[in-house]
Amino acid sequence: MELIYKNERTLFGWMLAISLLIWLGLIVGTVGVALVYLLLFFVAYCFAQSALISYLKGTAVKITWQQFPDLKERIDQSCQRLGLEQVPDAYLLQMGGAFNAFATRFLGTNFIVLYSDVVDALESKPDAINFYIGHELGHIKRNHLRWSALLMPASVIPLLGAAYARAREYTCDRHGFHACDDLKSAQLGLAALAAGGKRWRQMNVAHYSAQAAETSGFWMSFHELVSDYPWLVKRMAVMRSLAQGSEVKQPGRNGLAYVLALFIPRLGAGGAGALISVVAVVGVLAAVAIPAYQDYTSKARVAQAVSVGRDASAKVEHFFYANGSGPATLEQAGFALADPGHAVQDVRVDPDNGVVRVFPADPALRGNSIAFTPRIDDNKRVAWRCGSDDIPSKLLPADCRDN
C-alpha cells in the first residue's frame, strides 16, 4: 500500500517552488532586511513553542517503559513498522473530553501527544489507538513539521495551502492504517472521533461512510476547500476502501465553491480557524454588500429630497404665474416643508433667479444641494432643470442627471 497520498508530492512541489520564490523576493527586495525579521520571528516562535513544550513536560504524563508501558510498546512498534528510526518523546494529556492527538517539534526533538479520552474510549480495542499513534508518526516520518516554516509563504495561498494540508492528513491516515494490526482498527479510531467515547461502539461505519456522498454540494465543498482537514466521512470512506484492498472514488466538489474559495486565504480549520474563515467570508461579502447598501439608502433619501424639491418648485411656478415674478421666500409662495422621512435638511429659493435648492440630510451629502433651475420655454411656460454639481450622478434620479 502506498503510504503517501497521491496529491501530496505534487502539491508539495508547488508549495516549495512558490515559497522559495517568495523568500528570495523578500530577501532581494529588502536588501537582506527580511532576514532580520525572520530571525525575530524565529525567536518569537521559539518562545511560543517553548511554552507548549513546557506545559507538556509540566502537566502531561510522559509515556515510558515505567509509565504506561502498554502505550510505550505500541509507539515503539508503530515506529518500527513505519520505518521511523528515532522514537519521538510521547506524552499522555488530559484535555477535558477532547478527542485528538498531535505531533510537534522543538529544537530538533519530535513529540507526539495522545489525549487521554481517546485512549480511555478505545480501551476495549487498543489496536485502534495505533491509528492515532501512526497518524502522528506520519507527520514526523514525512517531515511535515520540518518543512512548515519554509513553506509558510505559500501556505496562506487560497486553495493551494489548504489542499496541501488536507493531502498531509490523508497521508497520515494511511500511516495510521499501516500501524494497525487489524485492518478495521483505523475505522474504529475514526468512529471514536465522530461519535464520542461511548456511542462509537454502536455506530454503523458503513452508513457513516456513505454520508460522503452528501459532501458535493456548494457549501460543503466550499468549507472543505478552505479547511485544513477533509470531511471525516471522507476519511472514513478511504479507510474502509483500504481495508478492502481498493481505493475509493470521492464525490466531486461544486465548481462555484472553488470560485468563492479563491478569495479565502488558508487560515486553518476547526475552532478559531473555522471562525476566521467565516470572518473572512463575511469580510469579502461585506466589501461588496455594504457599499451597495449604502448607495441604495443614499439613493432612496436623495429621491425623497428630489420629491420635496419638485413640490417647492411647483409652488414657485404657481406664484410666478399669479404675480409675474418670483417669490422672495418659499413661505411667500405658500410652500410648507412636509418631510416625514427627514430626508431634507433645508430648502431655499433665490429671489433673484427663482432657483430652488434642496439640501439632503444624508450625512455623507451634508452641505451639497440639488438645484431646480427655471427657464421660460418657447410656449412661455416655466420649465425646470434638475441637477447637481456636488452629488454623484449615480445617486440622482435619471431625470436629474445631465439635464
mmCIF file of N, CA and C in Angstrom, residues 205-314:
data_model
loop_
_atom_site.group_PDB
_atom_site.id
_atom_site.type_symbol
_atom_site.label_atom_id
_atom_site.label_comp_id
_atom_site.label_asym_id
_atom_site.label_seq_id
_atom_site.Cartn_x
_atom_site.Cartn_y
_atom_site.Cartn_z
ATOM 1 N N VAL A 205 -20.524 1.941 10.720
ATOM 2 C CA VAL A 205 -19.433 2.553 9.958
ATOM 3 C C VAL A 205 -19.777 2.666 8.479
ATOM 4 N N ALA A 206 -20.453 1.670 7.946
ATOM 5 C CA ALA A 206 -20.813 1.690 6.521
ATOM 6 C C ALA A 206 -21.753 2.842 6.210
ATOM 7 N N HIS A 207 -22.761 3.045 7.061
ATOM 8 C CA HIS A 207 -23.705 4.141 6.834
ATOM 9 C C HIS A 207 -23.011 5.496 6.999
ATOM 10 N N TYR A 208 -22.105 5.566 7.982
ATOM 11 C CA TYR A 208 -21.382 6.820 8.181
ATOM 12 C C TYR A 208 -20.508 7.135 6.970
ATOM 13 N N SER A 209 -19.841 6.136 6.449
ATOM 14 C CA SER A 209 -19.011 6.322 5.262
ATOM 15 C C SER A 209 -19.840 6.775 4.074
ATOM 16 N N ALA A 210 -21.087 6.267 3.985
ATOM 17 C CA ALA A 210 -21.960 6.625 2.862
ATOM 18 C C ALA A 210 -22.348 8.096 2.878
ATOM 19 N N GLN A 211 -22.208 8.766 4.050
ATOM 20 C CA GLN A 211 -22.515 10.195 4.120
ATOM 21 C C GLN A 211 -21.581 11.029 3.239
ATOM 22 N N ALA A 212 -20.483 10.440 2.806
ATOM 23 C CA ALA A 212 -19.548 11.176 1.943
ATOM 24 C C ALA A 212 -20.215 11.628 0.659
ATOM 25 N N ALA A 213 -21.269 10.912 0.243
ATOM 26 C CA ALA A 213 -21.974 11.292 -0.985
ATOM 27 C C ALA A 213 -22.655 12.649 -0.858
ATOM 28 N N GLU A 214 -22.851 13.113 0.383
ATOM 29 C CA GLU A 214 -23.549 14.377 0.613
ATOM 30 C C GLU A 214 -22.600 15.574 0.650
ATOM 31 N N THR A 215 -21.331 15.352 0.396
ATOM 32 C CA THR A 215 -20.345 16.431 0.540
ATOM 33 C C THR A 215 -20.093 17.209 -0.747
ATOM 34 N N SER A 216 -20.835 16.913 -1.798
ATOM 35 C CA SER A 216 -20.548 17.550 -3.089
ATOM 36 C C SER A 216 -21.308 18.852 -3.308
ATOM 37 N N GLY A 217 -22.193 19.235 -2.380
ATOM 38 C CA GLY A 217 -22.932 20.479 -2.531
ATOM 39 C C GLY A 217 -22.053 21.698 -2.403
ATOM 40 N N PHE A 218 -22.621 22.862 -2.703
ATOM 41 C CA PHE A 218 -21.836 24.097 -2.726
ATOM 42 C C PHE A 218 -21.202 24.404 -1.378
ATOM 43 N N TRP A 219 -22.010 24.425 -0.307
ATOM 44 C CA TRP A 219 -21.490 24.866 0.973
ATOM 45 C C TRP A 219 -20.506 23.863 1.562
ATOM 46 N N MET A 220 -20.798 22.576 1.452
ATOM 47 C CA MET A 220 -19.863 21.590 1.981
ATOM 48 C C MET A 220 -18.567 21.592 1.182
ATOM 49 N N SER A 221 -18.679 21.809 -0.119
ATOM 50 C CA SER A 221 -17.474 21.905 -0.949
ATOM 51 C C SER A 221 -16.644 23.112 -0.547
ATOM 52 N N PHE A 222 -17.313 24.248 -0.384
ATOM 53 C CA PHE A 222 -16.595 25.473 -0.037
ATOM 54 C C PHE A 222 -15.878 25.340 1.294
ATOM 55 N N HIS A 223 -16.587 24.875 2.316
ATOM 56 C CA HIS A 223 -15.977 24.814 3.645
ATOM 57 C C HIS A 223 -14.854 23.781 3.716
ATOM 58 N N GLU A 224 -14.898 22.762 2.894
ATOM 59 C CA GLU A 224 -13.781 21.824 2.843
ATOM 60 C C GLU A 224 -12.598 22.435 2.111
ATOM 61 N N LEU A 225 -12.873 23.205 1.059
ATOM 62 C CA LEU A 225 -11.799 23.811 0.272
ATOM 63 C C LEU A 225 -10.994 24.827 1.073
ATOM 64 N N VAL A 226 -11.592 25.426 2.094
ATOM 65 C CA VAL A 226 -10.857 26.403 2.900
ATOM 66 C C VAL A 226 -10.388 25.792 4.224
ATOM 67 N N SER A 227 -10.565 24.475 4.369
ATOM 68 C CA SER A 227 -10.218 23.802 5.613
ATOM 69 C C SER A 227 -8.926 23.008 5.476
ATOM 70 N N ASP A 228 -8.236 22.823 6.607
ATOM 71 C CA ASP A 228 -7.027 22.005 6.630
ATOM 72 C C ASP A 228 -7.340 20.513 6.682
ATOM 73 N N TYR A 229 -8.582 20.174 6.962
ATOM 74 C CA TYR A 229 -8.940 18.771 7.153
ATOM 75 C C TYR A 229 -10.030 18.350 6.179
ATOM 76 N N PRO A 230 -9.912 17.139 5.601
ATOM 77 C CA PRO A 230 -11.025 16.606 4.799
ATOM 78 C C PRO A 230 -12.190 16.303 5.736
ATOM 79 N N TRP A 231 -13.374 16.237 5.175
ATOM 80 C CA TRP A 231 -14.517 15.820 5.980
ATOM 81 C C TRP A 231 -14.242 14.428 6.547
ATOM 82 N N LEU A 232 -14.625 14.227 7.793
ATOM 83 C CA LEU A 232 -14.344 12.959 8.463
ATOM 84 C C LEU A 232 -15.014 11.785 7.757
ATOM 85 N N VAL A 233 -16.176 12.027 7.152
ATOM 86 C CA VAL A 233 -16.854 10.940 6.431
ATOM 87 C C VAL A 233 -16.026 10.488 5.232
ATOM 88 N N LYS A 234 -15.297 11.416 4.627
ATOM 89 C CA LYS A 234 -14.427 11.053 3.511
ATOM 90 C C LYS A 234 -13.230 10.238 4.001
ATOM 91 N N ARG A 235 -12.693 10.640 5.116
ATOM 92 C CA ARG A 235 -11.567 9.882 5.675
ATOM 93 C C ARG A 235 -12.002 8.461 6.023
ATOM 94 N N MET A 236 -13.224 8.338 6.548
ATOM 95 C CA MET A 236 -13.738 7.012 6.865
ATOM 96 C C MET A 236 -13.912 6.175 5.601
ATOM 97 N N ALA A 237 -14.414 6.799 4.534
ATOM 98 C CA ALA A 237 -14.600 6.077 3.271
ATOM 99 C C ALA A 237 -13.263 5.550 2.747
ATOM 100 N N VAL A 238 -12.198 6.352 2.905
ATOM 101 C CA VAL A 238 -10.867 5.923 2.466
ATOM 102 C C VAL A 238 -10.394 4.727 3.285
ATOM 103 N N MET A 239 -10.559 4.788 4.607
ATOM 104 C CA MET A 239 -10.104 3.690 5.464
ATOM 105 C C MET A 239 -10.860 2.399 5.164
ATOM 106 N N ARG A 240 -12.150 2.509 4.881
ATOM 107 C CA ARG A 240 -12.941 1.308 4.545
ATOM 108 C C ARG A 240 -12.455 0.702 3.237
ATOM 109 N N SER A 241 -12.142 1.550 2.272
ATOM 110 C CA SER A 241 -11.669 1.041 0.981
ATOM 111 C C SER A 241 -10.298 0.390 1.119
ATOM 112 N N LEU A 242 -9.407 1.016 1.900
ATOM 113 C CA LEU A 242 -8.080 0.439 2.097
ATOM 114 C C LEU A 242 -8.183 -0.924 2.789
ATOM 115 N N ALA A 243 -9.116 -1.059 3.730
ATOM 116 C CA ALA A 243 -9.296 -2.343 4.404
ATOM 117 C C ALA A 243 -9.780 -3.419 3.444
ATOM 118 N N GLN A 244 -10.457 -2.965 2.383
ATOM 119 C CA GLN A 244 -10.958 -3.906 1.377
ATOM 120 C C GLN A 244 -9.984 -4.063 0.210
ATOM 121 N N GLY A 245 -8.822 -3.419 0.302
ATOM 122 C CA GLY A 245 -7.797 -3.542 -0.725
ATOM 123 C C GLY A 245 -8.051 -2.734 -1.969
ATOM 124 N N SER A 246 -8.792 -1.637 -1.850
ATOM 125 C CA SER A 246 -9.107 -0.812 -3.018
ATOM 126 C C SER A 246 -8.968 0.660 -2.673
ATOM 127 N N GLU A 247 -9.122 1.489 -3.679
ATOM 128 C CA GLU A 247 -9.087 2.933 -3.495
ATOM 129 C C GLU A 247 -10.481 3.492 -3.751
ATOM 130 N N VAL A 248 -10.945 4.378 -2.882
ATOM 131 C CA VAL A 248 -12.273 4.947 -3.015
ATOM 132 C C VAL A 248 -12.250 6.119 -4.002
ATOM 133 N N LYS A 249 -13.353 6.302 -4.714
ATOM 134 C CA LYS A 249 -13.507 7.464 -5.582
ATOM 135 C C LYS A 249 -14.423 8.447 -4.864
ATOM 136 N N GLN A 250 -13.849 9.547 -4.452
ATOM 137 C CA GLN A 250 -14.614 10.524 -3.688
ATOM 138 C C GLN A 250 -15.529 11.339 -4.597
ATOM 139 N N PRO A 251 -16.662 11.811 -4.054
ATOM 140 C CA PRO A 251 -17.559 12.653 -4.862
ATOM 141 C C PRO A 251 -16.884 13.964 -5.238
ATOM 142 N N GLY A 252 -17.229 14.502 -6.396
ATOM 143 C CA GLY A 252 -16.649 15.765 -6.837
ATOM 144 C C GLY A 252 -17.173 16.935 -6.026
ATOM 145 N N ARG A 253 -16.522 18.071 -6.175
ATOM 146 C CA ARG A 253 -16.945 19.282 -5.471
ATOM 147 C C ARG A 253 -17.648 20.233 -6.422
ATOM 148 N N ASN A 254 -18.460 21.092 -5.865
ATOM 149 C CA ASN A 254 -19.178 22.101 -6.640
ATOM 150 C C ASN A 254 -18.193 23.114 -7.233
ATOM 151 N N GLY A 255 -18.307 23.365 -8.527
ATOM 152 C CA GLY A 255 -17.368 24.250 -9.210
ATOM 153 C C GLY A 255 -17.401 25.678 -8.696
ATOM 154 N N LEU A 256 -18.592 26.185 -8.353
ATOM 155 C CA LEU A 256 -18.690 27.560 -7.877
ATOM 156 C C LEU A 256 -18.003 27.734 -6.527
ATOM 157 N N ALA A 257 -17.919 26.637 -5.755
ATOM 158 C CA ALA A 257 -17.258 26.720 -4.455
ATOM 159 C C ALA A 257 -15.789 27.084 -4.628
ATOM 160 N N TYR A 258 -15.162 26.609 -5.707
ATOM 161 C CA TYR A 258 -13.762 26.951 -5.964
ATOM 162 C C TYR A 258 -13.615 28.452 -6.197
ATOM 163 N N VAL A 259 -14.590 29.066 -6.860
ATOM 164 C CA VAL A 259 -14.519 30.494 -7.159
ATOM 165 C C VAL A 259 -14.520 31.302 -5.863
ATOM 166 N N LEU A 260 -15.458 30.985 -4.963
ATOM 167 C CA LEU A 260 -15.518 31.714 -3.696
ATOM 168 C C LEU A 260 -14.288 31.421 -2.841
ATOM 169 N N ALA A 261 -13.815 30.176 -2.856
ATOM 170 C CA ALA A 261 -12.653 29.802 -2.045
ATOM 171 C C ALA A 261 -11.386 30.529 -2.488
ATOM 172 N N LEU A 262 -11.357 31.000 -3.733
ATOM 173 C CA LEU A 262 -10.197 31.747 -4.218
ATOM 174 C C LEU A 262 -9.973 33.033 -3.434
ATOM 175 N N PHE A 263 -11.022 33.536 -2.764
ATOM 176 C CA PHE A 263 -10.910 34.780 -2.018
ATOM 177 C C PHE A 263 -10.554 34.552 -0.549
ATOM 178 N N ILE A 264 -10.403 33.286 -0.148
ATOM 179 C CA ILE A 264 -10.176 32.986 1.264
ATOM 180 C C ILE A 264 -8.765 32.441 1.450
ATOM 181 N N PRO A 265 -7.877 33.207 2.080
ATOM 182 C CA PRO A 265 -6.540 32.668 2.351
ATOM 183 C C PRO A 265 -6.622 31.519 3.335
ATOM 184 N N ARG A 266 -5.655 30.618 3.258
ATOM 185 C CA ARG A 266 -5.663 29.468 4.161
ATOM 186 C C ARG A 266 -5.350 29.933 5.588
ATOM 187 N N LEU A 267 -6.308 29.686 6.487
ATOM 188 C CA LEU A 267 -6.169 30.134 7.863
ATOM 189 C C LEU A 267 -6.397 29.015 8.856
ATOM 190 N N GLY A 268 -6.368 27.790 8.381
ATOM 191 C CA GLY A 268 -6.580 26.662 9.290
ATOM 192 C C GLY A 268 -8.032 26.288 9.383
ATOM 193 N N ALA A 269 -8.329 25.273 10.189
ATOM 194 C CA ALA A 269 -9.694 24.797 10.317
ATOM 195 C C ALA A 269 -9.943 24.328 11.723
ATOM 196 N N GLY A 270 -11.226 24.304 12.060
ATOM 197 C CA GLY A 270 -11.617 23.853 13.376
ATOM 198 C C GLY A 270 -11.391 24.946 14.393
ATOM 199 N N GLY A 271 -12.312 25.157 15.295
ATOM 200 C CA GLY A 271 -12.164 26.147 16.349
ATOM 201 C C GLY A 271 -11.962 27.529 15.782
ATOM 202 N N ALA A 272 -10.872 28.182 16.196
ATOM 203 C CA ALA A 272 -10.618 29.555 15.777
ATOM 204 C C ALA A 272 -10.404 29.648 14.282
ATOM 205 N N GLY A 273 -9.783 28.625 13.683
ATOM 206 C CA GLY A 273 -9.550 28.663 12.241
ATOM 207 C C GLY A 273 -10.838 28.736 11.465
ATOM 208 N N ALA A 274 -11.830 27.942 11.852
ATOM 209 C CA ALA A 274 -13.131 27.975 11.185
ATOM 210 C C ALA A 274 -13.775 29.335 11.360
ATOM 211 N N LEU A 275 -13.650 29.898 12.576
ATOM 212 C CA LEU A 275 -14.226 31.207 12.820
ATOM 213 C C LEU A 275 -13.569 32.260 11.953
ATOM 214 N N ILE A 276 -12.248 32.188 11.824
ATOM 215 C CA ILE A 276 -11.539 33.151 10.982
ATOM 216 C C ILE A 276 -11.984 33.028 9.530
ATOM 217 N N SER A 277 -12.197 31.797 9.072
ATOM 218 C CA SER A 277 -12.674 31.604 7.710
ATOM 219 C C SER A 277 -14.032 32.253 7.517
ATOM 220 N N VAL A 278 -14.907 32.089 8.510
ATOM 221 C CA VAL A 278 -16.231 32.712 8.431
ATOM 222 C C VAL A 278 -16.095 34.225 8.389
ATOM 223 N N VAL A 279 -15.208 34.756 9.259
ATOM 224 C CA VAL A 279 -14.995 36.201 9.271
ATOM 225 C C VAL A 279 -14.460 36.674 7.927
ATOM 226 N N ALA A 280 -13.567 35.883 7.332
ATOM 227 C CA ALA A 280 -13.012 36.263 6.028
ATOM 228 C C ALA A 280 -14.095 36.289 4.964
ATOM 229 N N VAL A 281 -14.982 35.276 4.979
ATOM 230 C CA VAL A 281 -16.081 35.244 4.009
ATOM 231 C C VAL A 281 -16.981 36.449 4.201
ATOM 232 N N VAL A 282 -17.318 36.720 5.478
ATOM 233 C CA VAL A 282 -18.171 37.866 5.760
ATOM 234 C C VAL A 282 -17.507 39.152 5.285
ATOM 235 N N GLY A 283 -16.181 39.224 5.475
ATOM 236 C CA GLY A 283 -15.461 40.406 5.028
ATOM 237 C C GLY A 283 -15.526 40.597 3.524
ATOM 238 N N VAL A 284 -15.371 39.496 2.779
ATOM 239 C CA VAL A 284 -15.450 39.584 1.311
ATOM 240 C C VAL A 284 -16.840 40.030 0.872
ATOM 241 N N LEU A 285 -17.852 39.409 1.475
ATOM 242 C CA LEU A 285 -19.220 39.763 1.117
ATOM 243 C C LEU A 285 -19.540 41.195 1.538
ATOM 244 N N ALA A 286 -19.053 41.582 2.718
ATOM 245 C CA ALA A 286 -19.328 42.927 3.203
ATOM 246 C C ALA A 286 -18.677 43.985 2.322
ATOM 247 N N ALA A 287 -17.494 43.654 1.775
ATOM 248 C CA ALA A 287 -16.806 44.600 0.903
ATOM 249 C C ALA A 287 -17.641 44.950 -0.314
ATOM 250 N N VAL A 288 -18.510 44.022 -0.706
ATOM 251 C CA VAL A 288 -19.403 44.268 -1.833
ATOM 252 C C VAL A 288 -20.756 44.771 -1.362
ATOM 253 N N ALA A 289 -21.279 44.131 -0.319
ATOM 254 C CA ALA A 289 -22.648 44.398 0.106
ATOM 255 C C ALA A 289 -22.799 45.748 0.797
ATOM 256 N N ILE A 290 -21.850 46.127 1.671
ATOM 257 C CA ILE A 290 -22.015 47.363 2.438
ATOM 258 C C ILE A 290 -22.021 48.592 1.550
ATOM 259 N N PRO A 291 -21.054 48.745 0.611
ATOM 260 C CA PRO A 291 -21.142 49.910 -0.280
ATOM 261 C C PRO A 291 -22.417 49.913 -1.117
ATOM 262 N N ALA A 292 -22.841 48.728 -1.573
ATOM 263 C CA ALA A 292 -24.074 48.657 -2.364
ATOM 264 C C ALA A 292 -25.278 49.091 -1.536
ATOM 265 N N TYR A 293 -25.310 48.649 -0.276
ATOM 266 C CA TYR A 293 -26.428 49.034 0.589
ATOM 267 C C TYR A 293 -26.392 50.526 0.886
ATOM 268 N N GLN A 294 -25.188 51.066 1.111
ATOM 269 C CA GLN A 294 -25.072 52.493 1.375
ATOM 270 C C GLN A 294 -25.549 53.310 0.174
ATOM 271 N N ASP A 295 -25.181 52.864 -1.029
ATOM 272 C CA ASP A 295 -25.660 53.549 -2.238
ATOM 273 C C ASP A 295 -27.175 53.474 -2.336
ATOM 274 N N TYR A 296 -27.721 52.307 -1.995
ATOM 275 C CA TYR A 296 -29.176 52.123 -2.078
ATOM 276 C C TYR A 296 -29.896 53.090 -1.140
ATOM 277 N N THR A 297 -29.425 53.163 0.117
ATOM 278 C CA THR A 297 -30.088 54.061 1.072
ATOM 279 C C THR A 297 -29.892 55.522 0.686
ATOM 280 N N SER A 298 -28.716 55.861 0.181
ATOM 281 C CA SER A 298 -28.471 57.241 -0.246
ATOM 282 C C SER A 298 -29.374 57.607 -1.419
ATOM 283 N N LYS A 299 -29.518 56.685 -2.367
ATOM 284 C CA LYS A 299 -30.410 56.938 -3.500
ATOM 285 C C LYS A 299 -31.838 57.170 -3.036
ATOM 286 N N ALA A 300 -32.280 56.364 -2.068
ATOM 287 C CA ALA A 300 -33.648 56.493 -1.576
ATOM 288 C C ALA A 300 -33.859 57.853 -0.920
ATOM 289 N N ARG A 301 -32.894 58.312 -0.123
ATOM 290 C CA ARG A 301 -33.025 59.589 0.563
ATOM 291 C C ARG A 301 -32.894 60.759 -0.418
ATOM 292 N N VAL A 302 -32.038 60.613 -1.419
ATOM 293 C CA VAL A 302 -31.935 61.660 -2.444
ATOM 294 C C VAL A 302 -33.230 61.749 -3.245
ATOM 295 N N ALA A 303 -33.842 60.602 -3.544
ATOM 296 C CA ALA A 303 -35.125 60.611 -4.269
ATOM 297 C C ALA A 303 -36.195 61.340 -3.455
ATOM 298 N N GLN A 304 -36.188 61.160 -2.124
ATOM 299 C CA GLN A 304 -37.140 61.891 -1.290
ATOM 300 C C GLN A 304 -36.861 63.394 -1.342
ATOM 301 N N ALA A 305 -35.580 63.738 -1.318
ATOM 302 C CA ALA A 305 -35.212 65.154 -1.387
ATOM 303 C C ALA A 305 -35.633 65.766 -2.720
ATOM 304 N N VAL A 306 -35.481 65.016 -3.801
ATOM 305 C CA VAL A 306 -35.906 65.500 -5.123
ATOM 306 C C VAL A 306 -37.416 65.723 -5.142
ATOM 307 N N SER A 307 -38.157 64.814 -4.512
ATOM 308 C CA SER A 307 -39.611 64.974 -4.456
ATOM 309 C C SER A 307 -39.991 66.261 -3.727
ATOM 310 N N VAL A 308 -39.290 66.561 -2.627
ATOM 311 C CA VAL A 308 -39.527 67.814 -1.905
ATOM 312 C C VAL A 308 -39.203 69.002 -2.801
ATOM 313 N N GLY A 309 -38.107 68.917 -3.555
ATOM 314 C CA GLY A 309 -37.729 69.998 -4.457
ATOM 315 C C GLY A 309 -38.758 70.240 -5.539
ATOM 316 N N ARG A 310 -39.364 69.183 -6.038
ATOM 317 C CA ARG A 310 -40.399 69.345 -7.070
ATOM 318 C C ARG A 310 -41.626 70.034 -6.483
ATOM 319 N N ASP A 311 -41.979 69.690 -5.253
ATOM 320 C CA ASP A 311 -43.117 70.363 -4.619
ATOM 321 C C ASP A 311 -42.836 71.849 -4.429
ATOM 322 N N ALA A 312 -41.600 72.153 -3.993
ATOM 323 C CA ALA A 312 -41.241 73.556 -3.778
ATOM 324 C C ALA A 312 -41.218 74.325 -5.093
ATOM 325 N N SER A 313 -40.628 73.714 -6.144
ATOM 326 C CA SER A 313 -40.563 74.419 -7.441
ATOM 327 C C SER A 313 -41.954 74.612 -8.033
ATOM 328 N N ALA A 314 -42.877 73.689 -7.773
ATOM 329 C CA ALA A 314 -44.257 73.847 -8.262
ATOM 330 C C ALA A 314 -44.918 75.053 -7.606
#
